PDB file of C-alpha atoms and ligand atoms in Angstrom:
ATOM      1  CA  UNK T   1     -47.994  48.376  55.719  1.00 56.00           C
ATOM      2  CA  UNK T   2     -50.455  48.315  52.842  1.00 57.00           C
ATOM      3  CA  UNK T   3     -47.459  48.292  50.551  1.00 55.00           C
ATOM      4  CA  UNK T   4     -45.996  45.321  52.385  1.00 56.00           C
ATOM      5  CA  UNK T   5     -49.221  43.404  51.980  1.00 58.00           C
ATOM      6  CA  UNK T   6     -49.348  44.422  48.327  1.00 58.00           C
ATOM      7  CA  UNK T   7     -45.945  42.773  47.946  1.00 53.00           C
ATOM      8  CA  UNK T   8     -47.709  39.458  48.345  1.00 56.00           C
ATOM      9  CA  UNK T   9     -49.497  40.098  45.115  1.00 54.00           C
ATOM     10  CA  UNK T  10     -46.221  40.504  43.218  1.00 52.00           C
ATOM     11  CA  UNK T  11     -45.083  37.532  41.167  1.00 54.00           C
ATOM     12  CA  UNK T  12     -41.442  37.133  42.336  1.00 64.00           C
ATOM     13  CA  UNK T  13     -40.762  34.579  45.117  1.00 78.00           C
ATOM     14  CA  UNK T  14     -42.655  35.662  48.188  1.00 82.00           C
ATOM     15  CA  UNK T  15     -39.631  36.108  50.443  1.00 81.00           C
ATOM     16  CA  UNK T  16     -37.955  38.318  47.797  1.00 84.00           C
ATOM     17  CA  UNK T  17     -41.059  40.507  47.466  1.00 83.00           C
ATOM     18  CA  UNK T  18     -41.309  40.793  51.230  1.00 84.00           C
ATOM     19  CA  UNK T  19     -37.600  41.655  51.409  1.00 85.00           C
ATOM     20  CA  UNK T  20     -37.968  44.336  48.719  1.00 84.00           C
ATOM     21  CA  UNK T  21     -40.999  45.804  50.449  1.00 79.00           C
ATOM     22  CA  UNK T  22     -39.204  45.827  53.804  1.00 81.00           C
ATOM     23  CA  UNK T  23     -36.333  47.668  52.127  1.00 80.00           C
ATOM     24  CA  UNK T  24     -38.708  50.305  50.782  1.00 78.00           C
ATOM     25  CA  UNK T  25     -40.162  50.742  54.261  1.00 75.00           C
ATOM     26  CA  UNK T  26     -36.683  51.118  55.748  1.00 75.00           C
ATOM     27  CA  UNK T  27     -35.731  53.672  53.096  1.00 72.00           C
ATOM     28  CA  UNK T  28     -38.879  55.628  53.891  1.00 72.00           C
ATOM     29  CA  UNK T  29     -37.664  55.889  57.504  1.00 69.00           C
ATOM     30  CA  UNK T  30     -40.417  53.753  58.963  1.00 70.00           C
ATOM     31  CA  UNK T  31     -38.181  51.993  61.504  1.00 69.00           C
ATOM     32  CA  UNK T  32     -35.658  54.788  61.899  1.00 63.00           C
ATOM     33  CA  UNK T  33     -36.845  55.971  65.281  1.00 52.00           C
ATOM     34  CA  UNK T  34     -36.041  52.826  67.215  1.00 60.00           C
ATOM     35  CA  UNK T  35     -33.862  51.188  64.538  1.00 74.00           C
ATOM     36  CA  UNK T  36     -35.024  47.826  65.821  1.00 80.00           C
ATOM     37  CA  UNK T  37     -37.385  45.735  63.708  1.00 84.00           C
ATOM     38  CA  UNK T  38     -40.629  44.637  65.331  1.00 84.00           C
ATOM     39  CA  UNK T  39     -40.581  41.042  66.608  1.00 85.00           C
ATOM     40  CA  UNK T  40     -41.109  38.082  64.293  1.00 86.00           C
ATOM     41  CA  UNK T  41     -44.665  37.417  65.427  1.00 89.00           C
ATOM     42  CA  UNK T  42     -45.713  41.032  64.896  1.00 86.00           C
ATOM     43  CA  UNK T  43     -44.079  41.163  61.461  1.00 84.00           C
ATOM     44  CA  UNK T  44     -45.685  37.871  60.406  1.00 87.00           C
ATOM     45  CA  UNK T  45     -49.078  39.203  61.399  1.00 86.00           C
ATOM     46  CA  UNK T  46     -48.508  42.559  59.710  1.00 81.00           C
ATOM     47  CA  UNK T  47     -47.372  40.933  56.493  1.00 81.00           C
ATOM     48  CA  UNK T  48     -49.582  37.901  56.665  1.00 84.00           C
ATOM     49  CA  UNK T  49     -46.679  35.590  55.896  1.00 87.00           C
ATOM     50  CA  UNK T  50     -45.240  32.497  57.571  1.00 90.00           C
ATOM     51  CA  UNK T  51     -42.219  32.631  59.856  1.00 91.00           C
ATOM     52  CA  UNK T  52     -40.201  30.680  57.282  1.00 91.00           C
ATOM     53  CA  UNK T  53     -40.854  33.269  54.560  1.00 90.00           C
ATOM     54  CA  UNK T  54     -40.139  36.155  56.907  1.00 89.00           C
ATOM     55  CA  UNK T  55     -36.908  34.545  58.110  1.00 91.00           C
ATOM     56  CA  UNK T  56     -35.737  33.987  54.535  1.00 91.00           C
ATOM     57  CA  UNK T  57     -36.495  37.617  53.653  1.00 90.00           C
ATOM     58  CA  UNK T  58     -34.690  38.893  56.748  1.00 90.00           C
ATOM     59  CA  UNK T  59     -31.701  36.559  56.246  1.00 89.00           C
ATOM     60  CA  UNK T  60     -31.280  37.929  52.702  1.00 88.00           C
ATOM     61  CA  UNK T  61     -31.380  41.519  53.992  1.00 86.00           C
ATOM     62  CA  UNK T  62     -28.794  40.684  56.682  1.00 83.00           C
ATOM     63  CA  UNK T  63     -26.586  39.147  53.988  1.00 81.00           C
ATOM     64  CA  UNK T  64     -26.997  42.337  51.928  1.00 77.00           C
ATOM     65  CA  UNK T  65     -26.041  44.463  54.934  1.00 73.00           C
ATOM     66  CA  UNK T  66     -29.395  46.268  55.175  1.00 79.00           C
ATOM     67  CA  UNK T  67     -30.233  44.652  58.508  1.00 82.00           C
ATOM     68  CA  UNK T  68     -27.995  43.438  61.294  1.00 79.00           C
ATOM     69  CA  UNK T  69     -28.600  40.858  64.036  1.00 80.00           C
ATOM     70  CA  UNK T  70     -27.344  41.912  67.439  1.00 75.00           C
ATOM     71  CA  UNK T  71     -27.009  38.961  69.754  1.00 73.00           C
ATOM     72  CA  UNK T  72     -29.771  38.972  72.343  1.00 75.00           C
ATOM     73  CA  UNK T  73     -31.035  42.393  71.244  1.00 75.00           C
ATOM     74  CA  UNK T  74     -32.915  41.741  67.989  1.00 81.00           C
ATOM     75  CA  UNK T  75     -32.656  42.706  64.347  1.00 84.00           C
ATOM     76  CA  UNK T  76     -31.752  46.286  63.552  1.00 81.00           C
ATOM     77  CA  UNK T  77     -31.805  48.543  60.553  1.00 80.00           C
ATOM     78  CA  UNK T  78     -28.186  49.208  59.779  1.00 74.00           C
ATOM     79  CA  UNK T  79     -27.540  52.912  59.850  1.00 71.00           C
ATOM     80  CA  UNK T  80     -24.812  54.020  57.482  1.00 73.00           C
ATOM     81  CA  UNK T  81     -21.779  54.827  59.613  1.00 78.00           C
ATOM     82  CA  UNK T  82     -20.224  58.285  59.484  1.00 85.00           C
ATOM     83  CA  UNK T  83     -17.444  58.709  56.961  1.00 86.00           C
ATOM     84  CA  UNK T  84     -14.331  60.330  58.327  1.00 86.00           C
ATOM     85  CA  UNK T  85     -11.205  61.809  56.745  1.00 87.00           C
ATOM     86  CA  UNK T  86      -8.296  61.286  59.074  1.00 87.00           C
ATOM     87  CA  UNK T  87      -4.955  63.042  58.533  1.00 88.00           C
ATOM     88  CA  UNK T  88      -2.115  60.591  59.074  1.00 88.00           C
ATOM     89  CA  UNK T  89       0.219  63.208  60.498  1.00 87.00           C
ATOM     90  CA  UNK T  90      -1.734  64.180  63.637  1.00 90.00           C
ATOM     91  CA  UNK T  91      -1.291  62.233  66.857  1.00 93.00           C
ATOM     92  CA  UNK T  92      -4.804  62.554  68.185  1.00 93.00           C
ATOM     93  CA  UNK T  93      -7.079  60.186  70.051  1.00 96.00           C
ATOM     94  CA  UNK T  94     -10.280  58.613  68.829  1.00 95.00           C
ATOM     95  CA  UNK T  95     -12.293  60.671  71.309  1.00 96.00           C
ATOM     96  CA  UNK T  96     -10.703  63.910  70.095  1.00 94.00           C
ATOM     97  CA  UNK T  97     -11.048  62.965  66.424  1.00 92.00           C
ATOM     98  CA  UNK T  98     -14.750  62.285  66.772  1.00 92.00           C
ATOM     99  CA  UNK T  99     -15.384  65.386  68.896  1.00 91.00           C
ATOM    100  CA  UNK T 100     -13.673  67.528  66.239  1.00 89.00           C
ATOM    101  CA  UNK T 101     -16.202  66.235  63.729  1.00 87.00           C
ATOM    102  CA  UNK T 102     -19.189  66.777  65.970  1.00 89.00           C
ATOM    103  CA  UNK T 103     -19.658  63.020  66.451  1.00 89.00           C
ATOM    104  CA  UNK T 104     -20.232  61.367  69.816  1.00 91.00           C
ATOM    105  CA  UNK T 105     -17.472  58.846  70.616  1.00 94.00           C
ATOM    106  CA  UNK T 106     -18.335  55.803  72.679  1.00 95.00           C
ATOM    107  CA  UNK T 107     -16.806  52.396  73.339  1.00 96.00           C
ATOM    108  CA  UNK T 108     -17.840  48.866  74.120  1.00 96.00           C
ATOM    109  CA  UNK T 109     -15.164  47.232  76.269  1.00 97.00           C
ATOM    110  CA  UNK T 110     -14.100  43.776  75.077  1.00 97.00           C
ATOM    111  CA  UNK T 111     -11.207  43.234  77.487  1.00 97.00           C
ATOM    112  CA  UNK T 112      -9.743  45.396  80.206  1.00 97.00           C
ATOM    113  CA  UNK T 113      -7.259  44.645  82.930  1.00 97.00           C
ATOM    114  CA  UNK T 114      -3.670  44.310  84.048  1.00 97.00           C
ATOM    115  CA  UNK T 115      -1.815  41.379  82.503  1.00 97.00           C
ATOM    116  CA  UNK T 116       1.643  40.074  81.771  1.00 98.00           C
ATOM    117  CA  UNK T 117       2.464  41.072  78.186  1.00 97.00           C
ATOM    118  CA  UNK T 118       2.256  38.699  75.261  1.00 97.00           C
ATOM    119  CA  UNK T 119       5.608  38.160  73.520  1.00 97.00           C
ATOM    120  CA  UNK T 120       4.428  40.579  70.788  1.00 97.00           C
ATOM    121  CA  UNK T 121       3.471  43.281  73.315  1.00 98.00           C
ATOM    122  CA  UNK T 122       6.749  42.868  75.180  1.00 98.00           C
ATOM    123  CA  UNK T 123       8.688  43.212  71.926  1.00 98.00           C
ATOM    124  CA  UNK T 124       6.689  46.147  70.559  1.00 98.00           C
ATOM    125  CA  UNK T 125       6.758  48.015  73.884  1.00 98.00           C
ATOM    126  CA  UNK T 126      10.374  47.078  74.538  1.00 97.00           C
ATOM    127  CA  UNK T 127       9.628  45.794  78.029  1.00 98.00           C
ATOM    128  CA  UNK T 128      10.484  42.596  79.914  1.00 98.00           C
ATOM    129  CA  UNK T 129       8.006  39.716  79.832  1.00 97.00           C
ATOM    130  CA  UNK T 130       7.730  40.088  83.628  1.00 97.00           C
ATOM    131  CA  UNK T 131       6.562  43.736  83.460  1.00 97.00           C
ATOM    132  CA  UNK T 132       2.794  44.214  83.605  1.00 97.00           C
ATOM    133  CA  UNK T 133       0.718  45.988  80.976  1.00 98.00           C
ATOM    134  CA  UNK T 134      -2.716  47.547  81.076  1.00 98.00           C
ATOM    135  CA  UNK T 135      -4.665  46.037  78.201  1.00 98.00           C
ATOM    136  CA  UNK T 136      -7.761  47.741  76.853  1.00 98.00           C
ATOM    137  CA  UNK T 137      -9.655  46.248  73.924  1.00 98.00           C
ATOM    138  CA  UNK T 138     -12.638  48.203  72.730  1.00 98.00           C
ATOM    139  CA  UNK T 139     -15.127  48.506  69.956  1.00 97.00           C
ATOM    140  CA  UNK T 140     -15.076  52.214  69.092  1.00 97.00           C
ATOM    141  CA  UNK T 141     -18.288  53.814  67.918  1.00 95.00           C
ATOM    142  CA  UNK T 142     -19.149  57.192  66.427  1.00 92.00           C
ATOM    143  CA  UNK T 143     -22.734  58.319  66.929  1.00 87.00           C
ATOM    144  CA  UNK T 144     -23.491  54.708  67.854  1.00 87.00           C
ATOM    145  CA  UNK T 145     -22.022  53.189  64.648  1.00 89.00           C
ATOM    146  CA  UNK T 146     -19.089  50.762  64.943  1.00 92.00           C
ATOM    147  CA  UNK T 147     -15.934  52.242  63.396  1.00 94.00           C
ATOM    148  CA  UNK T 148     -13.004  50.201  64.694  1.00 96.00           C
ATOM    149  CA  UNK T 149     -11.830  47.527  67.094  1.00 98.00           C
ATOM    150  CA  UNK T 150      -8.786  48.707  69.042  1.00 98.00           C
ATOM    151  CA  UNK T 151      -6.600  46.540  71.270  1.00 98.00           C
ATOM    152  CA  UNK T 152      -4.231  48.745  73.226  1.00 98.00           C
ATOM    153  CA  UNK T 153      -1.453  47.808  75.651  1.00 98.00           C
ATOM    154  CA  UNK T 154       0.317  50.321  77.905  1.00 98.00           C
ATOM    155  CA  UNK T 155       3.090  49.453  80.390  1.00 98.00           C
ATOM    156  CA  UNK T 156       1.570  49.801  83.857  1.00 97.00           C
ATOM    157  CA  UNK T 157       4.479  51.904  85.065  1.00 96.00           C
ATOM    158  CA  UNK T 158       3.200  54.748  82.845  1.00 95.00           C
ATOM    159  CA  UNK T 159      -0.325  54.654  84.206  1.00 93.00           C
ATOM    160  CA  UNK T 160       0.143  54.154  87.917  1.00 85.00           C
ATOM    161  CA  UNK T 161      -3.448  53.218  88.562  1.00 89.00           C
ATOM    162  CA  UNK T 162      -5.487  51.396  85.905  1.00 91.00           C
ATOM    163  CA  UNK T 163      -8.694  52.617  87.535  1.00 92.00           C
ATOM    164  CA  UNK T 164      -7.838  56.098  86.297  1.00 90.00           C
ATOM    165  CA  UNK T 165      -8.519  55.093  82.711  1.00 95.00           C
ATOM    166  CA  UNK T 166     -12.008  56.252  81.809  1.00 95.00           C
ATOM    167  CA  UNK T 167     -13.479  56.781  78.358  1.00 94.00           C
ATOM    168  CA  UNK T 168     -10.234  58.024  76.817  1.00 96.00           C
ATOM    169  CA  UNK T 169      -6.872  56.274  77.090  1.00 97.00           C
ATOM    170  CA  UNK T 170      -5.017  59.378  75.895  1.00 97.00           C
ATOM    171  CA  UNK T 171      -6.799  61.533  78.481  1.00 96.00           C
ATOM    172  CA  UNK T 172      -5.572  59.125  81.200  1.00 96.00           C
ATOM    173  CA  UNK T 173      -2.036  59.212  79.796  1.00 96.00           C
ATOM    174  CA  UNK T 174      -2.203  62.998  79.624  1.00 95.00           C
ATOM    175  CA  UNK T 175      -3.301  63.099  83.288  1.00 94.00           C
ATOM    176  CA  UNK T 176      -0.310  60.992  84.298  1.00 94.00           C
ATOM    177  CA  UNK T 177       2.022  63.224  82.250  1.00 95.00           C
ATOM    178  CA  UNK T 178       2.700  60.429  79.751  1.00 96.00           C
ATOM    179  CA  UNK T 179       0.761  61.503  76.678  1.00 96.00           C
ATOM    180  CA  UNK T 180       2.475  60.208  73.547  1.00 97.00           C
ATOM    181  CA  UNK T 181       4.235  62.861  71.479  1.00 97.00           C
ATOM    182  CA  UNK T 182       5.288  60.697  68.544  1.00 97.00           C
ATOM    183  CA  UNK T 183       4.040  57.496  66.981  1.00 97.00           C
ATOM    184  CA  UNK T 184       4.925  55.106  64.202  1.00 97.00           C
ATOM    185  CA  UNK T 185       1.958  53.599  62.458  1.00 96.00           C
ATOM    186  CA  UNK T 186       1.731  50.747  59.963  1.00 96.00           C
ATOM    187  CA  UNK T 187      -1.382  50.288  57.849  1.00 95.00           C
ATOM    188  CA  UNK T 188      -2.272  47.325  55.721  1.00 97.00           C
ATOM    189  CA  UNK T 189      -5.367  45.944  54.053  1.00 96.00           C
ATOM    190  CA  UNK T 190      -6.852  42.775  55.535  1.00 97.00           C
ATOM    191  CA  UNK T 191      -9.970  40.672  55.190  1.00 97.00           C
ATOM    192  CA  UNK T 192     -11.772  40.564  58.522  1.00 96.00           C
ATOM    193  CA  UNK T 193     -12.277  37.317  60.409  1.00 96.00           C
ATOM    194  CA  UNK T 194     -15.566  36.328  62.007  1.00 94.00           C
ATOM    195  CA  UNK T 195     -15.077  37.836  65.509  1.00 94.00           C
ATOM    196  CA  UNK T 196     -14.082  41.328  64.286  1.00 95.00           C
ATOM    197  CA  UNK T 197     -16.724  41.201  61.527  1.00 94.00           C
ATOM    198  CA  UNK T 198     -19.454  40.558  64.101  1.00 92.00           C
ATOM    199  CA  UNK T 199     -18.279  43.478  66.247  1.00 94.00           C
ATOM    200  CA  UNK T 200     -17.935  45.845  63.292  1.00 93.00           C
ATOM    201  CA  UNK T 201     -21.229  44.689  61.808  1.00 89.00           C
ATOM    202  CA  UNK T 202     -19.718  43.866  58.447  1.00 89.00           C
ATOM    203  CA  UNK T 203     -19.592  40.602  56.531  1.00 88.00           C
ATOM    204  CA  UNK T 204     -16.868  38.102  57.372  1.00 92.00           C
ATOM    205  CA  UNK T 205     -14.121  38.442  54.769  1.00 95.00           C
ATOM    206  CA  UNK T 206     -14.959  42.105  54.040  1.00 93.00           C
ATOM    207  CA  UNK T 207     -11.926  44.369  53.537  1.00 95.00           C
ATOM    208  CA  UNK T 208     -10.684  46.396  56.489  1.00 96.00           C
ATOM    209  CA  UNK T 209      -7.621  48.349  57.555  1.00 96.00           C
ATOM    210  CA  UNK T 210      -5.274  46.781  60.043  1.00 97.00           C
ATOM    211  CA  UNK T 211      -3.285  49.448  61.906  1.00 96.00           C
ATOM    212  CA  UNK T 212      -0.428  48.965  64.345  1.00 97.00           C
ATOM    213  CA  UNK T 213       0.596  52.007  66.332  1.00 98.00           C
ATOM    214  CA  UNK T 214       3.647  52.263  68.575  1.00 98.00           C
ATOM    215  CA  UNK T 215       3.632  55.569  70.433  1.00 98.00           C
ATOM    216  CA  UNK T 216       6.463  57.235  72.351  1.00 98.00           C
ATOM    217  CA  UNK T 217       6.707  59.755  75.178  1.00 97.00           C
ATOM    218  CA  UNK T 218       9.106  62.675  74.969  1.00 95.00           C
ATOM    219  CA  UNK T 219      12.106  60.781  76.442  1.00 96.00           C
ATOM    220  CA  UNK T 220      11.814  58.146  73.691  1.00 96.00           C
ATOM    221  CA  UNK T 221      10.261  55.331  75.747  1.00 98.00           C
ATOM    222  CA  UNK T 222       7.357  53.393  74.216  1.00 98.00           C
ATOM    223  CA  UNK T 223       4.074  54.064  75.956  1.00 98.00           C
ATOM    224  CA  UNK T 224       1.493  52.398  73.718  1.00 98.00           C
ATOM    225  CA  UNK T 225       1.154  49.493  71.350  1.00 98.00           C
ATOM    226  CA  UNK T 226      -2.252  49.338  69.696  1.00 98.00           C
ATOM    227  CA  UNK T 227      -3.534  46.960  67.045  1.00 98.00           C
ATOM    228  CA  UNK T 228      -6.692  48.211  65.384  1.00 97.00           C
ATOM    229  CA  UNK T 229      -9.081  47.025  62.730  1.00 97.00           C
ATOM    230  CA  UNK T 230     -10.872  49.891  61.019  1.00 96.00           C
ATOM    231  CA  UNK T 231     -13.880  49.457  58.791  1.00 94.00           C
ATOM    232  CA  UNK T 232     -12.785  50.355  55.293  1.00 91.00           C
ATOM    233  CA  UNK T 233     -15.996  52.243  54.512  1.00 89.00           C
ATOM    234  CA  UNK T 234     -15.696  54.653  57.433  1.00 88.00           C
ATOM    235  CA  UNK T 235     -12.173  56.009  57.177  1.00 85.00           C
ATOM    236  CA  UNK T 236     -10.076  57.714  54.534  1.00 89.00           C
ATOM    237  CA  UNK T 237      -6.587  58.091  55.955  1.00 90.00           C
ATOM    238  CA  UNK T 238      -5.043  61.101  54.277  1.00 91.00           C
ATOM    239  CA  UNK T 239      -1.300  61.769  54.153  1.00 90.00           C
ATOM    240  CA  UNK T 240       0.419  64.909  52.935  1.00 90.00           C
ATOM    241  CA  UNK T 241       3.469  64.234  50.798  1.00 91.00           C
ATOM    242  CA  UNK T 242       6.302  66.661  50.157  1.00 91.00           C
ATOM    243  CA  UNK T 243       9.276  66.509  47.848  1.00 90.00           C
ATOM    244  CA  UNK T 244      12.342  65.562  49.902  1.00 87.00           C
ATOM    245  CA  UNK T 245      15.018  68.211  50.117  1.00 83.00           C
ATOM    246  CA  UNK T 246      17.561  67.576  47.342  1.00 79.00           C
ATOM    247  CA  UNK T 247      20.956  69.240  47.595  1.00 76.00           C
ATOM    248  CA  UNK T 248      21.849  71.334  44.557  1.00 72.00           C
ATOM    249  CA  UNK T 249      24.888  70.102  42.652  1.00 69.00           C
ATOM    250  CA  UNK T 250      27.822  72.481  42.442  1.00 62.00           C
ATOM    251  CA  UNK T 251      27.525  74.777  39.439  1.00 56.00           C
ATOM    252  CA  UNK T 252      24.235  73.410  38.171  1.00 51.00           C
ATOM    253  CA  UNK T 253      20.601  72.679  38.922  1.00 50.00           C
ATOM    254  CA  UNK T 254      19.580  69.657  40.960  1.00 47.00           C
ATOM    255  CA  UNK T 255      18.686  66.664  38.809  1.00 48.00           C
TER     256      UNK T 255
HETATM  257  C1  16G A   1      -6.724  56.337  68.244  1.00 70.51           C
HETATM  258  C2  16G A   1      -5.440  55.556  68.039  1.00 70.51           C
HETATM  259  C3  16G A   1      -5.175  54.568  69.148  1.00 70.51           C
HETATM  260  C4  16G A   1      -5.328  55.213  70.509  1.00 70.51           C
HETATM  261  C5  16G A   1      -6.690  55.839  70.624  1.00 70.51           C
HETATM  262  C6  16G A   1      -6.889  56.536  71.953  1.00 70.51           C
HETATM  263  C7  16G A   1      -5.399  55.294  65.565  1.00 70.51           C
HETATM  264  C8  16G A   1      -5.225  54.376  64.426  1.00 70.51           C
HETATM  265  N1  16G A   1      -5.409  54.799  66.793  1.00 70.51           N
HETATM  266  O1  16G A   1      -7.828  55.605  67.920  1.00 70.51           O
HETATM  267  O2  16G A   1      -3.838  54.101  68.993  1.00 70.51           O
HETATM  268  O3  16G A   1      -5.137  54.252  71.544  1.00 70.51           O
HETATM  269  O4  16G A   1      -6.867  56.798  69.599  1.00 70.51           O
HETATM  270  O5  16G A   1      -8.206  57.002  71.980  1.00 70.51           O
HETATM  271  O6  16G A   1      -5.520  56.464  65.355  1.00 70.51           O
HETATM  272  P1  16G A   1      -8.967  57.437  73.286  1.00 70.51           P
HETATM  273  O7  16G A   1      -8.116  58.433  73.983  1.00 70.51           O
HETATM  274  O8  16G A   1     -10.262  57.971  72.816  1.00 70.51           O
HETATM  275  O9  16G A   1      -9.110  56.191  74.144  1.00 70.51           O
END
């Protein structure tokens, strides 16, 4: 902390010097063990600064993305999330994808239950508005870092019992013999709104990938409609492209 105190002697505005010194401490791994910053009072004492100066320094670091406020839990050092390359041609689940990469998948449930479908869900799943769906909205994390917000809907008739859904939706579908075998996915770039930004721990208005997946079981019925928002700095979606088959013209080479 000697360095932090020395920051006071620097000539730039005090909160900026304190912010820069805090950044150096973070980079040196000082707070890495718990990831949580000490409380305001402790930091003020350590740095010998007022709460106002400390708050300004911390607010600037939150704005920069170095620190993150978690409601009711404190201010954390933002760990850089894992970066993942995801082939677009494989129909795998989040849990499987993370396991394959040696990362621990976890979820924070935002909404879970059996509901009547929204008009969009009924249309995308090709079911009547009177048929119930199991809706599961989750923040998906890899090694504790937020990667995506996923809002899935599955017609109840394919699940039987919603209680059977544990950590993995695809594992539950597999267990009921209804694992999707094919899916159509649409990706587009979006700017995240405040609620998703807070969950993903990125700034409001930051770019993200919006993905809609409609998945089918072997007999062609739709089993899943999921809308996801993926952080743009965590995923590279990779697609393999091949030249379409072109019939040769009679007596000559294909154009
Ligand atoms: C993937 C799928 C999502 C599916 C989830 C199941 C994309 C864009 N999305 O994240 O549609 O619901 O896996 O994961 O790939 P789980 O079995 O771990 O719950």
